[in-house]
Coordinates of N, CA, C and O in Angstrom, one line a residue:
A183 N -208.9 -135.6 -38.5 CA -208.3 -134.6 -39.1 C -206.8 -134.5 -39.4 O -206.3 -134.9 -38.8
M184 N -206.5 -134.0 -40.4 CA -205.2 -133.9 -41.0 C -204.5 -132.5 -41.0 O -205.3 -131.5 -41.1
P185 N -203.3 -132.5 -40.6 CA -202.7 -131.1 -40.6 C -202.9 -130.6 -41.9 O -202.9 -131.0 -42.9
R186 N -203.1 -129.1 -42.0 CA -203.2 -128.2 -43.1 C -202.0 -128.6 -44.2 O -202.3 -128.8 -45.3
R187 N -200.9 -128.6 -43.6 CA -199.5 -128.9 -44.5 C -199.6 -130.1 -45.1 O -199.6 -130.4 -46.3
N188 N -200.1 -131.0 -44.6 CA -200.3 -132.3 -45.2 C -201.3 -132.4 -46.5 O -201.2 -133.2 -47.4
A189 N -202.4 -131.8 -46.0 CA -203.5 -131.6 -47.1 C -203.2 -130.9 -48.2 O -203.4 -131.4 -49.2
I190 N -202.3 -129.9 -48.1 CA -201.8 -129.2 -49.1 C -200.8 -130.0 -50.0 O -200.7 -130.3 -51.2
T191 N -199.9 -130.9 -49.3 CA -198.9 -131.7 -49.7 C -199.7 -132.6 -50.7 O -199.1 -133.2 -51.8
M192 N -200.7 -133.3 -50.2 CA -201.4 -134.0 -51.0 C -202.1 -133.7 -52.2 O -201.9 -134.2 -53.3
L193 N -202.5 -132.4 -52.2 CA -203.2 -131.9 -53.3 C -202.0 -131.3 -54.4 O -202.2 -131.5 -55.4
Q194 N -200.7 -131.1 -53.9 CA -199.7 -130.8 -54.8 C -199.4 -132.0 -55.4 O -199.0 -132.0 -56.7
A195 N -199.2 -133.3 -54.8 CA -198.9 -134.5 -55.4 C -199.9 -134.8 -56.6 O -199.4 -135.4 -57.6
A196 N -201.2 -134.5 -56.1 CA -202.2 -134.9 -57.4 C -202.3 -134.0 -58.4 O -202.6 -134.3 -59.8
Y197 N -202.1 -132.9 -58.2 CA -202.5 -131.5 -59.2 C -201.3 -130.7 -59.9 O -201.5 -129.9 -60.3
A198 N -200.0 -130.9 -59.3 CA -198.8 -130.3 -59.8 C -198.7 -128.9 -59.9 O -199.0 -128.3 -60.8
F199 N -198.7 -128.4 -58.5 CA -198.8 -127.0 -58.3 C -197.6 -126.4 -57.3 O -197.2 -127.5 -56.4
D200 N -197.2 -125.3 -57.2 CA -196.4 -124.9 -56.1 C -197.0 -123.7 -55.5 O -197.7 -123.1 -56.1
Y201 N -196.8 -123.8 -54.1 CA -197.1 -122.6 -53.4 C -195.9 -121.7 -53.2 O -195.2 -122.0 -52.6
V202 N -196.1 -120.4 -53.5 CA -195.0 -119.5 -53.3 C -195.5 -118.0 -52.9 O -196.8 -117.7 -53.0
P203 N -194.7 -117.4 -52.0 CA -195.3 -116.2 -51.5 C -195.1 -114.9 -52.7 O -194.1 -114.9 -53.3
R204 N -196.2 -114.6 -52.8 CA -196.1 -113.2 -53.9 C -197.1 -112.1 -53.4 O -198.0 -112.2 -52.9
S205 N -196.4 -110.9 -53.3 CA -196.9 -109.7 -52.6 C -197.5 -110.1 -51.2 O -198.6 -109.4 -50.9
G206 N -197.0 -110.9 -50.4 CA -197.3 -110.7 -49.0 C -198.3 -111.9 -49.0 O -199.0 -112.2 -48.0
K207 N -198.7 -112.8 -50.0 CA -199.8 -113.6 -50.0 C -199.2 -115.0 -50.4 O -198.4 -115.0 -51.4
L208 N -199.8 -116.2 -49.9 CA -199.4 -117.5 -50.4 C -200.2 -117.7 -51.8 O -201.5 -117.8 -51.6
T209 N -199.6 -118.0 -52.7 CA -200.4 -118.2 -54.2 C -199.8 -119.5 -54.6 O -198.9 -120.0 -54.7
G210 N -200.9 -120.2 -55.2 CA -200.7 -121.4 -56.0 C -200.5 -121.4 -57.4 O -201.2 -120.5 -58.0
I211 N -199.6 -121.8 -57.9 CA -198.9 -121.6 -59.4 C -199.0 -123.0 -59.9 O -198.2 -123.9 -59.4
L212 N -199.9 -123.3 -60.9 CA -199.8 -124.5 -61.5 C -198.5 -124.5 -62.5 O -198.1 -123.6 -63.1
R213 N -197.8 -126.0 -62.4 CA -196.6 -126.1 -63.1 C -197.0 -126.2 -64.6 O -198.0 -126.4 -64.9
G214 N -196.0 -125.9 -65.3 CA -196.2 -126.2 -66.8 C -196.3 -124.9 -67.4 O -196.9 -125.0 -68.8
G215 N -196.3 -123.6 -66.8 CA -196.7 -122.5 -67.6 C -195.8 -122.1 -68.7 O -194.8 -122.6 -68.8
A216 N -196.2 -120.8 -69.4 CA -195.1 -120.4 -70.1 C -193.9 -119.8 -69.8 O -193.8 -119.4 -68.4
S217 N -192.9 -119.8 -70.3 CA -191.3 -119.1 -70.0 C -191.6 -117.7 -69.7 O -192.4 -117.1 -70.5
S218 N -191.1 -117.1 -68.6 CA -191.4 -115.7 -68.0 C -190.3 -115.0 -68.5 O -190.2 -113.7 -68.5
A219 N -189.0 -115.8 -68.6 CA -187.7 -115.0 -69.0 C -186.6 -115.9 -69.8 O -187.1 -117.1 -69.7
T220 N -186.1 -115.3 -70.7 CA -185.0 -116.1 -71.2 C -183.6 -115.4 -70.9 O -183.4 -114.4 -71.0
L221 N -182.8 -116.4 -70.6 CA -181.5 -116.1 -70.2 C -180.5 -116.5 -71.3 O -180.5 -117.6 -71.6
T222 N -179.5 -115.7 -72.1 CA -178.8 -116.1 -72.8 C -177.4 -116.4 -72.0 O -177.3 -116.4 -71.0
E223 N -176.4 -117.1 -73.2 CA -175.3 -117.4 -72.6 C -174.4 -116.1 -71.8 O -173.6 -116.6 -70.9
D224 N -174.6 -115.1 -72.4 CA -173.9 -113.8 -71.7 C -174.8 -113.6 -70.1 O -174.0 -112.8 -69.6
D225 N -175.8 -113.9 -70.1 CA -176.6 -113.7 -68.9 C -176.2 -114.7 -67.7 O -176.4 -114.4 -66.5
I226 N -175.7 -115.8 -67.9 CA -175.3 -116.7 -67.0 C -174.0 -116.9 -66.6 O -173.0 -116.4 -67.4
G227 N -173.5 -117.5 -65.7 CA -172.1 -117.5 -65.2 C -171.6 -116.3 -64.5 O -170.4 -116.1 -64.4
A228 N -172.7 -115.6 -64.0 CA -172.2 -114.2 -63.4 C -171.3 -114.6 -62.1 O -171.5 -115.3 -61.3
H229 N -170.5 -113.5 -62.0 CA -169.4 -113.5 -60.9 C -168.7 -112.0 -60.7 O -168.9 -111.3 -61.5
L230 N -168.3 -111.8 -59.6 CA -167.7 -110.5 -59.3 C -166.6 -110.1 -60.1 O -165.7 -111.2 -60.3
F231 N -166.5 -109.1 -60.5 CA -165.3 -108.6 -61.4 C -164.0 -108.9 -60.6 O -163.9 -108.5 -59.3
G232 N -163.1 -109.4 -61.1 CA -161.6 -109.8 -60.9 C -161.8 -111.3 -59.9 O -160.8 -111.8 -59.5
A233 N -162.8 -111.8 -59.6 CA -163.1 -113.1 -59.1 C -163.0 -114.1 -60.0 O -163.0 -114.0 -61.2
N234 N -162.7 -115.2 -59.5 CA -162.6 -116.5 -60.5 C -164.0 -116.8 -61.1 O -164.9 -116.7 -60.5
A235 N -163.8 -117.1 -62.3 CA -165.1 -117.4 -63.3 C -165.7 -118.6 -62.5 O -165.0 -119.6 -62.2
V236 N -166.9 -118.6 -62.6 CA -167.7 -119.7 -62.1 C -168.2 -120.6 -63.4 O -168.3 -120.1 -64.5
E237 N -168.6 -122.0 -63.1 CA -169.2 -122.7 -64.2 C -170.5 -122.2 -64.6 O -171.4 -121.9 -63.9
P238 N -170.6 -121.7 -65.8 CA -171.9 -120.9 -66.3 C -173.1 -121.8 -66.2 O -174.2 -121.3 -65.8
W239 N -173.0 -123.2 -66.5 CA -174.1 -124.0 -66.7 C -173.9 -125.4 -65.8 O -172.8 -126.0 -66.6
T240 N -174.5 -125.8 -65.0 CA -174.2 -127.3 -64.5 C -175.5 -127.9 -64.6 O -176.5 -127.6 -64.1
I241 N -175.4 -129.2 -65.1 CA -176.4 -130.2 -64.9 C -176.1 -131.3 -64.2 O -175.1 -131.9 -64.3
I242 N -177.2 -131.7 -63.0 CA -176.8 -132.6 -62.2 C -178.2 -133.6 -62.5 O -179.3 -133.4 -62.5
R243 N -177.5 -135.0 -62.7 CA -178.7 -135.9 -63.1 C -178.7 -137.0 -61.7 O -177.5 -137.6 -61.5
Q244 N -179.6 -137.4 -61.3 CA -179.8 -138.4 -60.5 C -179.6 -139.8 -61.2 O -180.3 -139.9 -62.6
P245 N -179.0 -140.8 -60.8 CA -178.8 -142.1 -61.4 C -180.1 -142.6 -61.7 O -181.1 -142.7 -60.8
A246 N -180.3 -143.3 -62.9 CA -181.7 -143.9 -63.2 C -182.2 -145.0 -62.6 O -183.3 -145.3 -62.2
G247 N -181.1 -145.8 -61.9 CA -181.3 -146.9 -61.0 C -182.2 -146.3 -59.7 O -182.8 -147.1 -58.9
Q248 N -181.9 -145.1 -59.3 CA -182.6 -144.8 -58.0 C -184.1 -144.1 -58.3 O -184.7 -143.7 -57.6
L249 N -184.5 -144.1 -59.5 CA -186.0 -143.6 -60.4 C -186.7 -144.7 -60.1 O -186.4 -145.8 -60.6
P250 N -188.0 -144.2 -59.8 CA -189.2 -145.4 -59.9 C -189.3 -145.8 -61.4 O -189.4 -144.9 -62.2
E251 N -189.3 -147.2 -61.4 CA -189.7 -147.8 -62.7 C -191.3 -147.9 -62.8 O -191.9 -147.8 -63.8
Q252 N -191.9 -147.8 -61.6 CA -193.3 -148.0 -61.6 C -193.8 -147.1 -60.3 O -193.2 -146.9 -59.3
L253 N -195.1 -146.7 -60.7 CA -195.5 -145.6 -59.7 C -197.1 -145.9 -59.3 O -197.9 -146.3 -60.4
E254 N -197.4 -146.3 -58.2 CA -198.8 -146.7 -57.9 C -199.5 -145.5 -57.2 O -198.8 -145.2 -56.0
V255 N -200.7 -145.2 -57.5 CA -201.5 -144.1 -56.7 C -202.8 -144.9 -56.1 O -203.6 -145.5 -57.0
T256 N -202.9 -144.8 -54.9 CA -204.0 -145.3 -54.1 C -204.9 -144.2 -53.9 O -204.5 -143.1 -53.3
F257 N -206.3 -144.3 -54.1 CA -207.2 -143.1 -53.9 C -208.5 -144.0 -53.4 O -208.7 -144.9 -53.5
V258 N -209.4 -142.9 -53.2 CA -210.8 -143.3 -52.8 C -211.5 -143.3 -54.2 O -211.6 -142.3 -55.0
D259 N -212.4 -144.4 -54.4 CA -212.9 -144.3 -55.6 C -214.7 -144.4 -55.4 O -215.3 -145.3 -54.7
P260 N -215.2 -143.4 -55.8 CA -216.7 -143.1 -55.8 C -217.6 -144.0 -56.4 O -218.5 -144.2 -56.0
N261 N -217.0 -144.7 -57.6 CA -217.8 -145.5 -58.5 C -217.6 -146.8 -57.8 O -218.4 -147.8 -58.4
H262 N -217.0 -147.1 -56.8 CA -216.9 -148.4 -56.1 C -217.1 -148.3 -54.4 O -216.4 -148.8 -53.8
N263 N -218.2 -147.6 -54.2 CA -218.5 -147.6 -52.9 C -217.6 -146.8 -51.9 O -217.6 -147.4 -50.8
Y264 N -216.7 -145.9 -52.4 CA -215.4 -145.2 -51.9 C -214.6 -146.1 -51.2 O -214.0 -145.8 -50.2
E265 N -214.5 -147.2 -51.8 CA -213.4 -148.2 -51.4 C -212.0 -147.7 -52.0 O -212.1 -147.0 -53.1
P266 N -210.9 -147.8 -51.5 CA -209.7 -147.8 -52.1 C -209.4 -148.4 -53.4 O -209.8 -149.5 -53.6
S267 N -208.8 -147.7 -54.4 CA -208.6 -148.3 -55.5 C -207.2 -147.9 -55.9 O -206.7 -146.9 -55.5
T268 N -206.4 -148.5 -56.7 CA -205.1 -148.5 -57.2 C -204.9 -148.3 -58.7 O -205.6 -149.1 -59.4
Q269 N -204.2 -147.3 -59.2 CA -203.8 -147.2 -60.6 C -202.4 -147.2 -60.5 O -201.8 -146.6 -59.6
Q270 N -201.8 -147.6 -61.7 CA -200.4 -147.5 -61.8 C -199.9 -146.9 -63.2 O -200.4 -147.2 -64.2
A271 N -198.5 -146.7 -63.1 CA -198.0 -146.2 -64.5 C -196.4 -146.9 -64.3 O -196.0 -147.1 -63.3
R272 N -196.1 -147.4 -65.5 CA -194.9 -148.1 -65.7 C -194.1 -147.4 -66.7 O -194.5 -147.1 -67.7
R273 N -192.5 -147.2 -66.8 CA -191.7 -146.9 -67.6 C -191.3 -148.1 -68.4 O -190.9 -148.9 -67.8
Q274 N -191.4 -148.0 -69.7 CA -191.4 -149.2 -70.5 C -189.7 -149.4 -70.9 O -189.4 -150.5 -70.9
A275 N -189.1 -148.3 -70.9 CA -187.5 -148.6 -71.3 C -186.8 -148.6 -70.2 O -185.5 -148.3 -70.3
Q276 N -187.1 -149.0 -68.9 CA -186.2 -148.8 -67.7 C -186.4 -150.1 -67.0 O -187.5 -150.8 -66.8
T277 N -185.1 -150.7 -66.6 CA -185.2 -151.7 -65.7 C -184.3 -151.5 -64.4 O -183.5 -150.8 -64.6
G278 N -184.7 -152.0 -63.3 CA -183.7 -151.8 -62.1 C -184.2 -150.8 -61.4 O -183.7 -150.5 -60.2
G279 N -185.3 -150.0 -61.4 CA -185.8 -149.0 -60.8 C -186.7 -149.5 -59.7 O -186.7 -150.6 -59.5
T280 N -187.2 -148.5 -58.9 CA -187.9 -148.9 -57.7 C -189.3 -148.8 -58.0 O -189.8 -148.4 -59.0
V281 N -190.3 -149.1 -57.1 CA -191.7 -148.8 -57.0 C -192.2 -147.9 -56.0 O -191.8 -148.2 -55.0
E282 N -192.7 -146.9 -56.5 CA -193.1 -146.1 -55.7 C -194.6 -145.9 -55.3 O -195.3 -146.1 -56.3
R283 N -195.1 -145.6 -54.1 CA -196.5 -145.9 -54.0 C -197.0 -144.4 -53.1 O -196.3 -144.1 -52.3
I284 N -197.9 -144.2 -53.8 CA -198.5 -142.7 -53.3 C -200.1 -143.1 -52.9 O -200.8 -143.7 -53.6
T285 N -200.4 -142.6 -51.8 CA -201.8 -142.9 -51.1 C -202.4 -141.4 -51.0 O -201.7 -140.5 -50.2
L286 N -203.4 -141.0 -51.6 CA -204.2 -140.0 -51.7 C -205.6 -140.1 -51.1 O -206.5 -141.0 -51.3
A287 N -205.9 -139.4 -50.0 CA -207.2 -139.1 -49.4 C -207.9 -138.4 -50.3 O -208.6 -137.3 -49.7
L288 N -208.1 -138.8 -51.6 CA -209.0 -137.9 -52.5 C -209.9 -138.8 -53.2 O -209.5 -140.0 -53.6
S289 N -211.1 -138.3 -53.5 CA -212.1 -139.2 -54.2 C -211.8 -138.9 -55.7 O -211.9 -137.6 -56.1
L290 N -211.2 -139.7 -56.4 CA -210.8 -139.6 -57.8 C -211.5 -140.9 -58.8 O -211.9 -141.9 -58.1
T291 N -211.8 -140.6 -60.1 CA -212.2 -141.6 -61.0 C -210.9 -142.5 -61.2 O -209.8 -142.1 -60.9
N292 N -211.3 -143.6 -61.8 CA -209.9 -144.4 -62.1 C -209.0 -143.8 -63.5 O -207.8 -143.9 -63.4
D293 N -209.8 -143.2 -64.1 CA -209.1 -142.3 -65.2 C -208.3 -141.3 -64.6 O -207.0 -141.0 -65.0
E294 N -208.9 -140.6 -63.6 CA -208.0 -139.3 -62.8 C -207.0 -140.2 -62.3 O -205.8 -139.6 -62.2
G295 N -207.0 -141.4 -61.4 CA -205.8 -141.6 -60.8 C -204.8 -142.4 -61.5 O -203.6 -141.9 -61.4
A296 N -205.3 -143.0 -62.8 CA -204.1 -143.2 -63.7 C -203.3 -142.1 -64.4 O -202.4 -142.1 -64.6
E297 N -204.1 -140.9 -64.6 CA -203.6 -139.8 -65.2 C -202.3 -139.2 -64.1 O -201.4 -138.9 -64.4
I298 N -203.1 -139.2 -62.9 CA -202.0 -138.7 -61.8 C -200.8 -139.7 -61.5 O -199.6 -139.2 -61.9
A299 N -201.2 -141.2 -61.9 CA -199.8 -141.9 -61.7 C -198.9 -141.7 -62.9 O -197.7 -141.6 -62.8
E300 N -199.5 -141.6 -64.0 CA -198.6 -141.3 -65.2 C -198.0 -140.0 -65.1 O -196.7 -140.0 -65.4
T301 N -198.6 -139.1 -64.7 CA -198.0 -137.7 -64.9 C -196.8 -137.5 -63.6 O -195.6 -137.2 -63.8
T302 N -197.2 -138.2 -62.4 CA -196.1 -138.2 -61.4 C -195.1 -138.9 -61.7 O -193.8 -138.5 -61.3
L303 N -195.0 -140.2 -62.5 CA -193.9 -140.9 -62.8 C -193.0 -140.0 -63.7 O -191.8 -140.1 -63.5
H304 N -193.9 -139.4 -64.7 CA -193.1 -138.7 -65.7 C -192.3 -137.4 -64.9 O -191.0 -137.2 -65.4
N305 N -193.1 -136.7 -64.0 CA -192.2 -135.7 -63.4 C -191.2 -136.3 -62.5 O -190.2 -135.5 -62.4
R306 N -191.2 -137.4 -61.9 CA -190.1 -138.0 -61.1 C -188.7 -138.0 -62.0 O -187.7 -137.6 -61.6
H307 N -189.1 -138.3 -63.2 CA -187.7 -138.6 -64.1 C -187.3 -137.3 -64.9 O -186.3 -137.1 -64.7
I308 N -188.4 -136.2 -64.9 CA -187.9 -135.1 -65.6 C -187.2 -134.3 -64.2 O -186.2 -133.7 -64.3
N309 N -187.7 -134.4 -62.9 CA -187.0 -133.7 -61.8 C -185.7 -134.3 -61.5 O -184.9 -133.8 -60.5
A310 N -185.5 -135.4 -62.1 CA -184.1 -136.0 -61.8 C -182.9 -135.2 -62.4 O -181.7 -135.5 -62.2
E311 N -183.3 -134.4 -63.2 CA -182.4 -133.6 -63.7 C -182.5 -132.1 -63.5 O -183.3 -131.5 -63.6
Q312 N -181.4 -131.6 -62.8 CA -181.2 -130.2 -62.2 C -180.2 -129.2 -62.7 O -179.3 -129.8 -63.1
Y313 N -180.7 -128.3 -63.0 CA -179.9 -127.0 -63.8 C -179.5 -126.1 -62.8 O -180.2 -125.7 -61.9
K314 N -178.2 -126.0 -62.7 CA -177.6 -124.8 -61.7 C -176.8 -123.8 -62.6 O -175.9 -124.0 -63.4
T315 N -177.1 -122.3 -62.3 CA -176.4 -121.3 -62.9 C -176.5 -120.2 -62.1 O -177.1 -120.2 -61.0
T316 N -175.6 -119.3 -62.4 CA -175.6 -117.9 -61.5 C -175.9 -116.9 -62.5 O -175.5 -116.8 -63.8
A317 N -176.7 -116.1 -62.4 CA -177.1 -114.9 -63.2 C -177.3 -113.7 -62.7 O -177.4 -113.4 -61.5
M318 N -177.0 -112.5 -63.4 CA -177.1 -111.3 -62.9 C -178.4 -110.9 -62.6 O -179.4 -111.1 -63.2
P319 N -178.5 -110.2 -61.4 CA -179.8 -110.0 -60.7 C -180.8 -109.0 -61.8 O -181.8 -109.3 -61.8
S320 N -180.1 -108.2 -62.4 CA -180.9 -107.4 -63.4 C -181.7 -108.2 -64.5 O -182.6 -107.8 -65.1
T321 N -181.1 -109.4 -64.7 CA -181.6 -110.2 -65.8 C -183.0 -110.9 -65.3 O -183.6 -111.6 -66.0
I322 N -182.9 -111.2 -64.1 CA -184.0 -112.1 -63.4 C -184.7 -111.2 -62.3 O -185.3 -112.1 -61.5
D323 N -184.8 -110.1 -62.1 CA -185.2 -109.3 -61.3 C -186.9 -109.5 -60.9 O -187.3 -109.7 -59.7
D324 N -187.6 -109.9 -61.8 CA -189.1 -110.3 -61.6 C -189.2 -111.9 -61.4 O -190.2 -112.2 -61.5
V325 N -188.1 -112.7 -61.5 CA -188.3 -114.1 -61.5 C -188.4 -114.6 -60.1 O -187.7 -114.0 -59.2
Q326 N -189.6 -115.2 -59.8 CA -189.8 -115.9 -58.4 C -189.9 -117.5 -58.4 O -189.9 -117.9 -59.7
P327 N -189.8 -118.2 -57.3 CA -189.9 -119.5 -57.3 C -191.0 -120.0 -57.9 O -192.1 -119.2 -58.0
A328 N -191.0 -121.2 -58.8 CA -192.3 -121.6 -59.6 C -192.4 -121.0 -60.9 O -193.0 -121.4 -61.7
A329 N -191.4 -120.0 -61.0 CA -191.4 -119.4 -62.4 C -190.7 -120.3 -63.7 O -190.0 -121.0 -63.2
V330 N -191.1 -120.0 -65.0 CA -190.4 -121.0 -65.7 C -189.6 -120.3 -66.4 O -189.9 -118.9 -66.9
L331 N -188.3 -120.6 -66.7 CA -187.3 -119.8 -67.4 C -186.8 -120.7 -68.6 O -186.8 -122.1 -68.8
T332 N -186.3 -119.8 -69.7 CA -185.5 -120.6 -70.8 C -184.1 -120.1 -70.8 O -183.8 -119.0 -70.6
T333 N -183.3 -121.0 -71.0 CA -181.7 -120.6 -71.0 C -181.3 -121.2 -72.4 O -181.6 -122.6 -72.4
T334 N -180.5 -120.6 -73.1 CA -179.7 -121.1 -74.2 C -178.3 -121.2 -73.8 O -177.7 -120.3 -73.3
F335 N -177.9 -122.6 -73.8 CA -176.4 -123.0 -73.5 C -175.6 -123.7 -74.5 O -176.4 -125.0 -74.7
D336 N -174.7 -123.6 -75.1 CA -174.1 -124.6 -76.1 C -175.1 -124.7 -77.4 O -175.1 -125.7 -77.9
G337 N -175.9 -123.7 -77.7 CA -176.7 -123.9 -78.8 C -177.8 -124.6 -78.6 O -178.7 -124.9 -79.3
V338 N -178.3 -125.1 -77.1 CA -179.5 -125.9 -76.9 C -180.3 -125.1 -76.0 O -179.9 -124.3 -74.9
N339 N -181.7 -124.9 -76.1 CA -182.5 -124.3 -75.4 C -182.9 -125.2 -74.1 O -183.5 -126.5 -74.5
Y340 N -182.9 -124.9 -73.0 CA -183.4 -125.5 -71.9 C -184.5 -124.7 -71.3 O -184.6 -123.6 -70.8
Q341 N -185.7 -125.7 -71.1 CA -186.7 -124.8 -70.0 C -186.7 -125.6 -68.8 O -186.9 -126.8 -68.7
Y342 N -187.0 -124.8 -67.8 CA -187.0 -125.2 -66.5 C -187.6 -124.4 -65.4 O -188.0 -123.3 -65.8
R343 N -188.2 -124.9 -64.4 CA -188.9 -124.5 -63.2 C -188.0 -124.0 -62.2 O -186.9 -124.7 -61.8
V344 N -188.0 -122.7 -61.8 CA -187.1 -122.1 -60.5 C -187.6 -122.9 -59.4 O -188.7 -122.7 -58.9
V345 N -186.7 -123.3 -58.8 CA -186.9 -124.1 -57.5 C -186.4 -123.1 -56.2 O -186.9 -122.9 -55.1
N346 N -185.1 -122.7 -56.6 CA -184.6 -121.9 -55.6 C -183.7 -120.6 -56.3 O -183.0 -121.1 -57.1
G347 N -183.9 -119.5 -55.7 CA -183.3 -118.4 -56.2 C -182.4 -117.7 -55.2 O -182.9 -117.2 -54.5
D348 N -181.3 -117.9 -55.0 CA -180.2 -117.5 -54.1 C -179.7 -116.0 -54.5 O -179.2 -116.1 -55.7
V349 N -179.5 -115.1 -53.7 CA -178.9 -113.9 -54.0 C -177.6 -113.8 -53.3 O -177.6 -114.2 -52.2
I350 N -176.6 -113.6 -54.2 CA -175.2 -113.5 -53.6 C -174.7 -112.2 -53.3 O -174.9 -111.2 -54.0

């Protein structure tokens, strides 16, 4: 038997969702939903009156060489007598990255395994870019972790998933 947390983590790796507390219940939220709020340049960079201004918008990027160039997913294949099977995805425009291997104790078809490998590799590269800002609480009162936000900064629209929201 596997601990519950490990089972949830494995399902999250395969099906891209977040568990967040909502109204006292643990709720699964699929990633990739519609934006729930839009923050303008006036909404970001909040700081106390009289205090030094903060950087309104910061983008942190993980170096490309630390990201996987190839991702392999091993799973249980019901079409081959429930033996392990592996599907992989590779970034065409990258060299020097790593190979990441994921093992899922899930019964999947080869097409499902290939889709998970492709999606996971793509997400590793998307998640390598993190955005950080400070917003007035009144502009994001209803925003919770896993929500999708849109922010316009320097004329560019950014859409991102809330991972952490600290109140200062």
